[in-house]
Short mmCIF file of C-alpha atoms in Angstrom, two decimals:
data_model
loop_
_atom_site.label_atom_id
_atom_site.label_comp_id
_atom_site.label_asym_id
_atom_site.label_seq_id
_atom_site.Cartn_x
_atom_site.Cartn_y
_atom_site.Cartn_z
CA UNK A 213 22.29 62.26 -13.24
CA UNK A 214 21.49 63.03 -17.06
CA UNK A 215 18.52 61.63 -18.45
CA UNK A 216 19.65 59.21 -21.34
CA UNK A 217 16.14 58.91 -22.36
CA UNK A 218 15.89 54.98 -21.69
CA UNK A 219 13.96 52.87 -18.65
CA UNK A 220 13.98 49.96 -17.77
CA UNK A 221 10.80 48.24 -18.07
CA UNK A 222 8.77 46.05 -15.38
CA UNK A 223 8.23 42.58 -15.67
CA UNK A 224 4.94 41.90 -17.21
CA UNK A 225 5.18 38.06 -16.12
CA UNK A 226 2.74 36.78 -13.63
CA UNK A 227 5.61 35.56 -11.03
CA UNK A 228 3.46 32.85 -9.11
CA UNK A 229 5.29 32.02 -6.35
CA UNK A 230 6.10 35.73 -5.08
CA UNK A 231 2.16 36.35 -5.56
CA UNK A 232 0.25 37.53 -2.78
CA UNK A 233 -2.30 34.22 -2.85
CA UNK A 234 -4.09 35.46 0.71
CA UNK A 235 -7.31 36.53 -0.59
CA UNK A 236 -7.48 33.64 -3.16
CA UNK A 237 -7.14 31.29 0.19
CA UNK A 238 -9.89 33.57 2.15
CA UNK A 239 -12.23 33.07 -0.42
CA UNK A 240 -11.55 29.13 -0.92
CA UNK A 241 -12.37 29.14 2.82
CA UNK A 242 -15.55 31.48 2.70
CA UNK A 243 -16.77 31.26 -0.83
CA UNK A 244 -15.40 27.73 -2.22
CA UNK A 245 -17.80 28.37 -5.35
CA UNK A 246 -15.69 30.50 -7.12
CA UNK A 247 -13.04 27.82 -7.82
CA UNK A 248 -15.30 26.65 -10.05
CA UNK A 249 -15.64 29.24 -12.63
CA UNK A 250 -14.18 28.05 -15.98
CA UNK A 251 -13.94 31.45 -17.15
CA UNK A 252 -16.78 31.44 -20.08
CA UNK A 253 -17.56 35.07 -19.40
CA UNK A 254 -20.86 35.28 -19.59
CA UNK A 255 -20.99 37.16 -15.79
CA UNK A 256 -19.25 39.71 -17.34
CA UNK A 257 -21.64 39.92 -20.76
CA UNK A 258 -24.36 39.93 -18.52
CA UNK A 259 -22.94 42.62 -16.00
CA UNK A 260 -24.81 46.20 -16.36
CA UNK A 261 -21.76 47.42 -14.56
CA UNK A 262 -19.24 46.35 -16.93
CA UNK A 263 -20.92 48.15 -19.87
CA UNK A 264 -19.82 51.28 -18.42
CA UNK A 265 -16.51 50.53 -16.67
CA UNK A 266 -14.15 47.93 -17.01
CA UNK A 267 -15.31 45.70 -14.14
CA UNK A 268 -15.39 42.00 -15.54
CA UNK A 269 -15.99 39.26 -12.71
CA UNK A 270 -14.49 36.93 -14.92
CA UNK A 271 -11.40 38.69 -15.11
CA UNK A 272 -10.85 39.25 -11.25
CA UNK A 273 -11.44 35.56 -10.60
CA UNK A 274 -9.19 34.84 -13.12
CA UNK A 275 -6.83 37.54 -11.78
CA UNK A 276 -7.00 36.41 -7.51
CA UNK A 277 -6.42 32.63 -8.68
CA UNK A 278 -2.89 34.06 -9.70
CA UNK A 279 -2.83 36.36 -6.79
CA UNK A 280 -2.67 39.52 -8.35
CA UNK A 281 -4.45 41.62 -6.88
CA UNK A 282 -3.33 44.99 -7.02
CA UNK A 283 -6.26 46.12 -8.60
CA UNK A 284 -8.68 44.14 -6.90
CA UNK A 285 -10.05 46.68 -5.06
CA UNK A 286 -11.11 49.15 -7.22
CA UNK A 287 -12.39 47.04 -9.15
CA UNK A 288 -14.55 45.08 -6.85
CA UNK A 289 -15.86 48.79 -5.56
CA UNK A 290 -17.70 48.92 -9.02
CA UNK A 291 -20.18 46.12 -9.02
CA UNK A 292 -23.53 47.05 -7.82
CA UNK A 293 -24.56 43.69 -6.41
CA UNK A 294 -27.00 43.03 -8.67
CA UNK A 295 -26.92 39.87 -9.04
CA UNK A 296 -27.64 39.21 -12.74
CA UNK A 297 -24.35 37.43 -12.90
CA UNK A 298 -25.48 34.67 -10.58
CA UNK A 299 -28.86 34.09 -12.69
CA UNK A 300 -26.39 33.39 -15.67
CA UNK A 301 -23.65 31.78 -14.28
CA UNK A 302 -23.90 27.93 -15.40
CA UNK A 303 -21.31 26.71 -12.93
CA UNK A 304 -23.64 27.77 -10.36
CA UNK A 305 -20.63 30.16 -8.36
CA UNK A 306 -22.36 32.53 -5.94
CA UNK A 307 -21.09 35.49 -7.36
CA UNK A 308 -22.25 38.04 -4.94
CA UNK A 309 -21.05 36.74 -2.42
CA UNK A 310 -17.88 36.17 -4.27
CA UNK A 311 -17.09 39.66 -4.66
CA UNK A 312 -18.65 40.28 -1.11
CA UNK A 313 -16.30 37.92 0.64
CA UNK A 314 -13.42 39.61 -1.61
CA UNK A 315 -14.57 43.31 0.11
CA UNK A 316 -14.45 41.26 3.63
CA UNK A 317 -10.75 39.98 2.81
CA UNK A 318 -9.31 43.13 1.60
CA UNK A 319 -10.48 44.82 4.86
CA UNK A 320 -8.78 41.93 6.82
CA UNK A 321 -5.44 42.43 5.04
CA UNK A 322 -5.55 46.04 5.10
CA UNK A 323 -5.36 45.86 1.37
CA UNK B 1251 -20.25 -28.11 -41.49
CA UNK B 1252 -16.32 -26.80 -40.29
CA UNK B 1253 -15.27 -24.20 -37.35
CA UNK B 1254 -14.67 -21.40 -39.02
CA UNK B 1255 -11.24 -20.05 -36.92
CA UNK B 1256 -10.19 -16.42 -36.08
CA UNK B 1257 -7.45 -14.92 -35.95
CA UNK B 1258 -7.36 -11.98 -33.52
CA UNK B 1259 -3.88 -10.09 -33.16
CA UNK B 1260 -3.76 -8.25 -30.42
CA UNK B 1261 -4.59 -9.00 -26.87
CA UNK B 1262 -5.05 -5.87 -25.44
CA UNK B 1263 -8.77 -4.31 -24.33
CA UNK B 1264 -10.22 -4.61 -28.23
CA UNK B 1265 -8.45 -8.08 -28.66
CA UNK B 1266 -10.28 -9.52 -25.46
CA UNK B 1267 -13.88 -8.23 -26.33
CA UNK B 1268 -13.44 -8.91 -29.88
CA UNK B 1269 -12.29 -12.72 -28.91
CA UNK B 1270 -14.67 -13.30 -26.40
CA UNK B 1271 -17.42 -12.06 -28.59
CA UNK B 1272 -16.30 -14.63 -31.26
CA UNK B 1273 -15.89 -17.73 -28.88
CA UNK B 1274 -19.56 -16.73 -27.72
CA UNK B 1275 -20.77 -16.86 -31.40
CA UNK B 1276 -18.94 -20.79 -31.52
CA UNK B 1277 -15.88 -19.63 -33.55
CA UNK B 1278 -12.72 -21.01 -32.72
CA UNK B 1279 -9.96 -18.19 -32.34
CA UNK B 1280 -6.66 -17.85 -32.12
CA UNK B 1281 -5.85 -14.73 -29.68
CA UNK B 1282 -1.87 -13.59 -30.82
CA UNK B 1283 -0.10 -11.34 -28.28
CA UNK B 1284 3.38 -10.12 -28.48
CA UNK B 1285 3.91 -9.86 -24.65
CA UNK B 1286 3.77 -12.67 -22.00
CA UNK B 1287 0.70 -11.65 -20.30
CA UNK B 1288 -2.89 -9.96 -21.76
CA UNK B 1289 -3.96 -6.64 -21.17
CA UNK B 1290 -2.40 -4.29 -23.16
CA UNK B 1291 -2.33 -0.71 -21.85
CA UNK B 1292 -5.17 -1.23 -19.87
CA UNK B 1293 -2.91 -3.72 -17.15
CA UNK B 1294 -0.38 -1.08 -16.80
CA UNK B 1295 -2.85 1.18 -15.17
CA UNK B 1296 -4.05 1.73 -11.43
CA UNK B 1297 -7.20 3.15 -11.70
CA UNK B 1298 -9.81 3.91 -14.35
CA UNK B 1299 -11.47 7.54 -15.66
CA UNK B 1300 -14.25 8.52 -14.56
CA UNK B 1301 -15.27 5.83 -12.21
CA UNK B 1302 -12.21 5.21 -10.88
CA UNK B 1303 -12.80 1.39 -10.65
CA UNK B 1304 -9.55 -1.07 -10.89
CA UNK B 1305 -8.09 -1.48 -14.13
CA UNK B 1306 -7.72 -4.95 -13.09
CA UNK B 1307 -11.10 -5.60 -12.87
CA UNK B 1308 -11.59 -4.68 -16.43
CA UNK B 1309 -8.74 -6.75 -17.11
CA UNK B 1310 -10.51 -9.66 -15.16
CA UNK B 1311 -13.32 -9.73 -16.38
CA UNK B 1312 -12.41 -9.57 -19.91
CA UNK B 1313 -9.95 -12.89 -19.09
CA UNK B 1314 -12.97 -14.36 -17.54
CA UNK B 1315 -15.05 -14.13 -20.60
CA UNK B 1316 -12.56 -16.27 -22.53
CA UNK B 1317 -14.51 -19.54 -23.03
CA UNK B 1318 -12.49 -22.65 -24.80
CA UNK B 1319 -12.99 -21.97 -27.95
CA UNK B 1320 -9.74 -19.45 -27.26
CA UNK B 1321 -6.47 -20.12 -27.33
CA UNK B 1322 -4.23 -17.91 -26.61
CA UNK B 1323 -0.81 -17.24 -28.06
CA UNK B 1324 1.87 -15.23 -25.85
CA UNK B 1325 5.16 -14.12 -26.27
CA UNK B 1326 4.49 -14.32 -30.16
CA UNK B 1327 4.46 -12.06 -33.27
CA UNK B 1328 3.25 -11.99 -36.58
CA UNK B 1329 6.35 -13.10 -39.40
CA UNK B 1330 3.85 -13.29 -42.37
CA UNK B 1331 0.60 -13.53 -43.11
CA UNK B 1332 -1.00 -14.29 -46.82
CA UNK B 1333 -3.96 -15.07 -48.56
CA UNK B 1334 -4.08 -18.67 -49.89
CA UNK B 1335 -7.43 -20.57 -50.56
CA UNK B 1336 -9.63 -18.74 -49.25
CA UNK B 1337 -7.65 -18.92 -45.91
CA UNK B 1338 -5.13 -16.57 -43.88
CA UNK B 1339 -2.13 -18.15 -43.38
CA UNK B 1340 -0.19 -16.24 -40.20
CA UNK B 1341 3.49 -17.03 -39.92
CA UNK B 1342 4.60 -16.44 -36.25
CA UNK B 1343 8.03 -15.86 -34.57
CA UNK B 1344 8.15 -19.70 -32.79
CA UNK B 1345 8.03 -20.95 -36.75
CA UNK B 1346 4.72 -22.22 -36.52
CA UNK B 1347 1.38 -21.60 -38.48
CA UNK B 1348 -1.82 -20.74 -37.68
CA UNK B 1349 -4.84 -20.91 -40.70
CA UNK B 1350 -7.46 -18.74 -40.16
CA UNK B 1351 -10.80 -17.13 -42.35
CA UNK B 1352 -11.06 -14.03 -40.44
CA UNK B 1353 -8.59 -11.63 -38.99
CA UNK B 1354 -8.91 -8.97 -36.58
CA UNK B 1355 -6.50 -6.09 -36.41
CA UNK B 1356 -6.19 -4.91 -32.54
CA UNK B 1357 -2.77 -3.88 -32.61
CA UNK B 1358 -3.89 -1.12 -30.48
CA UNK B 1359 -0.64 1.89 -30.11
CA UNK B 1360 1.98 3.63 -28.12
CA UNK B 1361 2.21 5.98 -25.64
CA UNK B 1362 3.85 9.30 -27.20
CA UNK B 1363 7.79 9.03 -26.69
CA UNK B 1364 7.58 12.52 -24.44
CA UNK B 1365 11.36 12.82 -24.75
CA UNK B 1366 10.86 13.92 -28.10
CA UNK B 1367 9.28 16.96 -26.46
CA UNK B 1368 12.78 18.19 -25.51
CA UNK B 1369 11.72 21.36 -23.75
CA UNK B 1370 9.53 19.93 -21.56
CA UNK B 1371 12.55 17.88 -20.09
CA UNK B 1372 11.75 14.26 -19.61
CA UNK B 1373 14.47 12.08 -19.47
CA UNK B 1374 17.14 15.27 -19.19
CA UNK B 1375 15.25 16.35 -15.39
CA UNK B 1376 14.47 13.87 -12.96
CA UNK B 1377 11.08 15.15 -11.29
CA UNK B 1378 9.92 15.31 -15.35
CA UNK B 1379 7.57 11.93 -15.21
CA UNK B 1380 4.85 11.04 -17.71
CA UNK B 1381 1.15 10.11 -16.67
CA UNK B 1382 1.99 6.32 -17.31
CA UNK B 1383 5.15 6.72 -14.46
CA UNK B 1384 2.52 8.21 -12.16
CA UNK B 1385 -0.09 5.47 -12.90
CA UNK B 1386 3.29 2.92 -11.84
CA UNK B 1387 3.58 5.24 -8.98
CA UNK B 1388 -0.11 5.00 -8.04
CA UNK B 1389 -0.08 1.24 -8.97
CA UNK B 1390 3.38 -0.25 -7.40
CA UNK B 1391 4.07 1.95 -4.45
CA UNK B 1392 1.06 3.58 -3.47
CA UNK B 1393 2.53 6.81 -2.78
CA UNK B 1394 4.07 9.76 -4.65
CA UNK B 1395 7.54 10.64 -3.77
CA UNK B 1396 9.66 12.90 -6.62
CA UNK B 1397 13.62 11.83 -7.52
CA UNK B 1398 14.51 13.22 -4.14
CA UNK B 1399 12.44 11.19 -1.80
CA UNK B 1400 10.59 13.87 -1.19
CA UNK B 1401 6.71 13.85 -1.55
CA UNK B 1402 5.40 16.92 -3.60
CA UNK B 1403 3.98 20.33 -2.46
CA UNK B 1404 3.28 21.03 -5.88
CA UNK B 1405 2.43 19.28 -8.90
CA UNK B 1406 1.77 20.29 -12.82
CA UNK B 1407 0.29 18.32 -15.05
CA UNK B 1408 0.78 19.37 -18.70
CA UNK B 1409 -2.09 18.00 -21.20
CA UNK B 1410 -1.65 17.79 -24.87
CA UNK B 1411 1.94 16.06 -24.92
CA UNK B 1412 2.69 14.66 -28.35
CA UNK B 1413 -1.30 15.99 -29.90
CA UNK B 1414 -2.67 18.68 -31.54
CA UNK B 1415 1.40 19.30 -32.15
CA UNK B 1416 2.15 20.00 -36.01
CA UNK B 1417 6.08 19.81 -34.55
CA UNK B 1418 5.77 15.96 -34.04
CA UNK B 1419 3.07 15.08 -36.60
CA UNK B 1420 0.24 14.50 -34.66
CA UNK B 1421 -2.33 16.75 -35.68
CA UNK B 1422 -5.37 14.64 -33.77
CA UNK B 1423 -6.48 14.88 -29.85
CA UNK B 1424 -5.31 11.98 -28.11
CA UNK B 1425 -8.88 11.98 -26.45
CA UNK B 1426 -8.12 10.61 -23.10
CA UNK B 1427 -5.60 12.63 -21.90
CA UNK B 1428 -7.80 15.70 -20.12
CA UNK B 1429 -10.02 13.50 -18.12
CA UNK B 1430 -6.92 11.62 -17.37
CA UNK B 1431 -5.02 14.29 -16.05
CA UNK B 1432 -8.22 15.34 -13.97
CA UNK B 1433 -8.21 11.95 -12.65
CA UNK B 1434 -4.42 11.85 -11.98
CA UNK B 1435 -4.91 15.36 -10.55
CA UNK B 1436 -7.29 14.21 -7.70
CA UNK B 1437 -5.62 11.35 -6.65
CA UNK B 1438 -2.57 13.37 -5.78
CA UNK B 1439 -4.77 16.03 -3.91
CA UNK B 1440 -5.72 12.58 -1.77
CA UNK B 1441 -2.23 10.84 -1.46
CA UNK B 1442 -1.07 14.31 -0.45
CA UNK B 1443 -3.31 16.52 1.90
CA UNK B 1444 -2.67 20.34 0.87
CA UNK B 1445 -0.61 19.76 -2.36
CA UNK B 1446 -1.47 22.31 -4.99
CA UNK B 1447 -2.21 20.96 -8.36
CA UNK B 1448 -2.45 22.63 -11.42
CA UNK B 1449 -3.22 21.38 -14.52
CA UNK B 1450 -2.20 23.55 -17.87
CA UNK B 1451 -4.68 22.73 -20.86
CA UNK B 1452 -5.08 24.41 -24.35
CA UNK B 1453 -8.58 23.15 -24.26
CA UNK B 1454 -10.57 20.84 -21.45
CA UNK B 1455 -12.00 18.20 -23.53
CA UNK B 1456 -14.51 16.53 -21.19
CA UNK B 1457 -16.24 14.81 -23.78
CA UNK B 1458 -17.95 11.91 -22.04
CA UNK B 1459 -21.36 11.98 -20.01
CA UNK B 1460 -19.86 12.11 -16.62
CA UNK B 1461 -16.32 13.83 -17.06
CA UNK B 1462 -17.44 17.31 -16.90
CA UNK B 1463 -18.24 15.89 -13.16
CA UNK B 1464 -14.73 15.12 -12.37
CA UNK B 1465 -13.77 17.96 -13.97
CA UNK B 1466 -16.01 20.23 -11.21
CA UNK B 1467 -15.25 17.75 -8.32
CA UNK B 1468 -11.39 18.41 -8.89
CA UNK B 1469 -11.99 21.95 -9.17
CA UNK B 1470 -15.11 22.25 -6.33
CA UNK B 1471 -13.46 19.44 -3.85
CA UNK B 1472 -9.72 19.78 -4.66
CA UNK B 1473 -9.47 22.74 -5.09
CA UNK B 1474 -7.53 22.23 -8.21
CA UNK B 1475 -6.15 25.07 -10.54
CA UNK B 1476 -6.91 24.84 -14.59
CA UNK B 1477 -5.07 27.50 -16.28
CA UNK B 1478 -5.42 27.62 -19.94
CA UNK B 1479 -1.75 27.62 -21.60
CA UNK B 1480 0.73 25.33 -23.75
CA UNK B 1481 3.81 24.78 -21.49
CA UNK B 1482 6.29 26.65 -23.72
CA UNK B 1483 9.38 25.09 -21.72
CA UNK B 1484 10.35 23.64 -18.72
CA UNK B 1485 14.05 24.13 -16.36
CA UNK B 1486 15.39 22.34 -13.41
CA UNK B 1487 15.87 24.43 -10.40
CA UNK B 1488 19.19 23.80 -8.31
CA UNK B 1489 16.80 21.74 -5.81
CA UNK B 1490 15.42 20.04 -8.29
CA UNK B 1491 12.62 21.31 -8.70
CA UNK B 1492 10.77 22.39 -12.12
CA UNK B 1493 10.24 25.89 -13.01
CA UNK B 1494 7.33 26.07 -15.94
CA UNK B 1495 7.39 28.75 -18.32
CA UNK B 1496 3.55 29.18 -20.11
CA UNK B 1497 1.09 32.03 -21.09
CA UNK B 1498 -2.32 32.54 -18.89
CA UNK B 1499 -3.91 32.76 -22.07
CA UNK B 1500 -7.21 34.12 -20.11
CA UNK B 1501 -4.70 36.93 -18.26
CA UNK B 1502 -2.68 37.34 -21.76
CA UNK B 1503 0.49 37.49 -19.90
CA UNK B 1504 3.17 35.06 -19.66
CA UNK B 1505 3.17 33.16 -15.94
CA UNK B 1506 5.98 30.99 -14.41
CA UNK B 1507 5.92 28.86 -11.20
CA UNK B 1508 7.95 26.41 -9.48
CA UNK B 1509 6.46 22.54 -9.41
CA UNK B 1510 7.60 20.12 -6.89
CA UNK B 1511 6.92 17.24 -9.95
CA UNK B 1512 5.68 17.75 -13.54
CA UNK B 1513 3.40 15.43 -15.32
CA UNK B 1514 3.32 15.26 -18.97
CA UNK B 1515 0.04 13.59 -20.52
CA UNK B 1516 1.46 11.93 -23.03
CA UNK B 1517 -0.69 11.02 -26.37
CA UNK B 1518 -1.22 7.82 -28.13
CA UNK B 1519 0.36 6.88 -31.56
CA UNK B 1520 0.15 4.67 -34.05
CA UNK B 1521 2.62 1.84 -32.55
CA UNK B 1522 5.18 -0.56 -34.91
CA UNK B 1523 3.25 -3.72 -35.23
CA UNK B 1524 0.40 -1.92 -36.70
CA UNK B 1525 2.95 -0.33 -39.23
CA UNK B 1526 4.49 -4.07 -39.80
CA UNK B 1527 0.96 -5.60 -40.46
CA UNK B 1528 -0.26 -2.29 -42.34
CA UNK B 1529 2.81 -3.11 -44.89
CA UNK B 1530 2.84 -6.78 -44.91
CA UNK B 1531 -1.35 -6.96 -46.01
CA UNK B 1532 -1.02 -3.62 -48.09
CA UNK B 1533 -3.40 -1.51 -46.21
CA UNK B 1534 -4.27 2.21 -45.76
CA UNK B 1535 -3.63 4.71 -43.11
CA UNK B 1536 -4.48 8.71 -42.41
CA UNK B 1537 -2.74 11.65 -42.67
CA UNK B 1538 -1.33 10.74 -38.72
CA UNK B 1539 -0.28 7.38 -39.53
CA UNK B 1540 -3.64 5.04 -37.71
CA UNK B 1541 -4.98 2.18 -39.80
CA UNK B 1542 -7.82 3.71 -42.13
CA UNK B 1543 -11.28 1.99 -42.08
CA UNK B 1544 -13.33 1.01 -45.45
CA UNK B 1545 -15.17 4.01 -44.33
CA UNK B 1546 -14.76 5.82 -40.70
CA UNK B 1547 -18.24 6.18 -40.26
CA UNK B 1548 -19.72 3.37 -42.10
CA UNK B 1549 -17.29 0.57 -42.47
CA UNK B 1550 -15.26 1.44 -39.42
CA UNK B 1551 -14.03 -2.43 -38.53
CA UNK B 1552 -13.81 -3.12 -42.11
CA UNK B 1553 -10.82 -2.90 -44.38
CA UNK B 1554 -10.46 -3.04 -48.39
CA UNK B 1555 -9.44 -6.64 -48.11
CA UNK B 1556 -12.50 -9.13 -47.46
CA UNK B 1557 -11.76 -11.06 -44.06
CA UNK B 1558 -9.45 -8.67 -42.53
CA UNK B 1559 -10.78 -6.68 -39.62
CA UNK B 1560 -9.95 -3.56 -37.19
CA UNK B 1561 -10.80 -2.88 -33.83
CA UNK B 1562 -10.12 -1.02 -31.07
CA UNK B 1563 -6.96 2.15 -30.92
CA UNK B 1564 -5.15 0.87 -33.70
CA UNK B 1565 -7.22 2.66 -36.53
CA UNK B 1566 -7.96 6.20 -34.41
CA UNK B 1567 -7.71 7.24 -30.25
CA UNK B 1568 -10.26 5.49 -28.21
CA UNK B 1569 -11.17 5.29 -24.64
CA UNK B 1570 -12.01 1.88 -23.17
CA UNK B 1571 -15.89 1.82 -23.33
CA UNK B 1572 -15.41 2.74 -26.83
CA UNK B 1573 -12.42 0.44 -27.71
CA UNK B 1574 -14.42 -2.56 -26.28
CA UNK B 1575 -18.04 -1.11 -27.99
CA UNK B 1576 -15.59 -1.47 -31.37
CA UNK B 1577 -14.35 -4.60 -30.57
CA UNK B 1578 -18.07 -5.79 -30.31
CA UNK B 1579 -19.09 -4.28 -33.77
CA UNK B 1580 -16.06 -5.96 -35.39
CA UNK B 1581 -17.11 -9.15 -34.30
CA UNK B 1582 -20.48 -8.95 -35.37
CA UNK B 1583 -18.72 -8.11 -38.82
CA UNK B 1584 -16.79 -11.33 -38.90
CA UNK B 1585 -20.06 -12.99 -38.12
CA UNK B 1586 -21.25 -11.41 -41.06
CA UNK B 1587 -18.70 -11.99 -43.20
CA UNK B 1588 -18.83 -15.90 -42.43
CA UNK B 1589 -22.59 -15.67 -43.25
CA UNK B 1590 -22.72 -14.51 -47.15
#
């Protein structure tokens, strides 16, 4: 077929109900704390990791309570578990285990 | 030496403090309210923020204070009211007259009309509600079913309905509203095991000592969702149902979901008899139409006129432990006042 030059492009809403909400629900089971991040940031200001790559904890909370996750997992391979974003958190979420319960639900759902 | 009498109009939260405070100082007083029973806004609700106590306790035990130095007028509204002698002579709708040396405004105000938010749907789709049809809900039947009989899987609350909104002239936080909703928010999650709540805020303002509590029990317990947003519109599924259109400001990107029931929060305005009084005694209001103080910091229950008074939400938003700490300083005034 010729090539007009045009595309159609992709929906950049967040369509909640079609969202895949299964690791949000595997972590509300295994690591209830992270429901209560109010999204200040300062795990990701904190984060040695994000000054070099675009990792921001905040971010992929934010991101899994929507359920999308396509780029959870490369994302989550990038922290270094050091845990300076769970001596600054002052919501008191246990944010290694966070992203370590995220690793465990990814390998569940083959994701 | 004579009773000095006061005239308090009003017989909502401030109106009860402020008259029981008077009756305890020996004053006789003359409570005026325009509906058949006392209570104001307070009576119309189930349960209180953040303790969650009985808003009929509050309501009881500010009845219970009344001593007989009260008497109270129902079913009755101010005609006229005019300086003469050194008195206030009130004018009320039965014909009769009531003389009094002190008057206390505690008109209190209205809930925000939330059908003037036409793209949030109330009144147009049925499973729109406001938080004061929930409280009925909560109150009256005990249980939450939407228009279809149907108890909810999903519920929205949307905060900020008729403040902070240039588009209806209210430029001011309603102040209540947020903890409300938080409050509203976790007695669904109880009513209804495993219904999703979310709530969709511009800002969370948990101002008092133990809201930010609530605020982390709904979120910690509930497992309520927060997403930062102003609903941009609202549409009624085929089912019924509500499909919310809003940005995830946090994700930048523009979200929609389907609720089950949608909650507006509506804010409080300045309501008509505080406009009627405002006119007939030639006072001042702001910029957003509440009575305005001598001075909002310093002379807060006093007006330019010497023996009128305000207390309570009819000069700026107030929850109750502040209307009734208001009603309590503009007593204190008229004490005062009687004194030079």
């Amino acid at each position: 077929m010729k090539n007009f030059g045009y595309a159609i492009n992709s929906d950049r809403q967040i369509d909640y109900d079609s969202n895949d909400h299964r690791v949000a629900r595997y972590l509300a089971e295994h690591e209830p704390s992270f429901m209560v991040c109010f999204a200040c940031g300062t795990c990701s200001a904190t984060c040695s990791a994000g000054l070099f790559t675009d990792l921001s904890l905040r971010e992929m909370i934010g991101n899994i309570k929507r359920g999308e996750i396509s780029k959870i997992k490369s994302e989550a391979e990038k922290c270094m578990l050091c845990g300076k974003c769970q001596l600054a958190c002052p919501r008191g979420v246990n944010t290694r285990n966070v992203i370590l319960t995220i690793q465990r639900a990814l390998v569940k759902y083959n994701l | 030496m004579t009773t000095k009498v006061v005239a308090v109009i009003g017989g909502g939260a401030a109106g009860l403090e402020a008259a029981a405070n008077l009756a305890g100082f020996g004053y006789t007083v003359h409570l005026i309210e325009k509906e058949h029973q006392p209570g104001g806004h307070v009576k119309e609700w189930d349960r209180l923020f953040p303790s969650r106590r009985r808003a009929s306790e509050i309501i009881g035990h500010l009845g219970g204070q009344l001593n007989e130095n009260v008497r109270i007028h129902l079913g009755k509204e101010i005609i006229n009211i005019r300086r003469d002698n050194g008195s206030w002579r009130i004018g009320l709708n039965d014909e009769s007259r009531l003389d009094a040396q002190a008057v206390i405004l505690a008109t209190g105000f209205d809930l925000f009309e939330a059908a003037k938010k036409e793209e949030y749907g109330y009144g147009i789709y049925d499973n729109v509600i406001t938080s004061a049809d929930l409280e009925r809900m909560f109150r009256e039947k005990g249980e939450i079913r939407n228009h279809q009989g149907m108890i909810p899987q999903r519920v929205g609350f949307v905060h900020c309905v008729g403040s902070r909104d240039e588009k209806v002239g209210n430029l001011y936080c309603s102040r209540v509203c947020c903890v409300t909703a938080v409050k509203q928010a976790i007695e669904v999650c109880e009513m209804i095991p495993g219904c999703e709540v979310f709530c969709f805020y511009m800002d969370l303002r948990m101002f008092g000592l133990d809201f930010e509590a609530l605020y982390k029990e709904a979120q910690e317990k509930w497992g309520i969702h927060f997403i930062r947003g102003r609903l941009s519109e609202a549409f009624e599924n085929p089912d019924g149902s509500v499909l919310v259109k809003v940005e995830d400001t946090l994700a930048a990107r523009p979200l929609k979901m389907k609720t089950d029931l949608l909650v507006l929060m509506s804010g409080m305005v300045p309501n008509a008899g505080t406009k009627r009084l405002v006119e007939m005694l030639g006072l001042q209001t702001d910029e957003n139409r509440f009575l305005l103080p001598a001075d909002r910091q310093l002379r807060a229950n006093e007006t330019g006129i010497p023996g009128i008074f305000v207390a309570g939400t009819c000069t700026s938003p107030k929850s109750i432990d502040e209307t009734l700490a208001d009603a309590r300083a503009a007593a204190i005034k008229v004490m005062e006042y009687f004194r030079e």
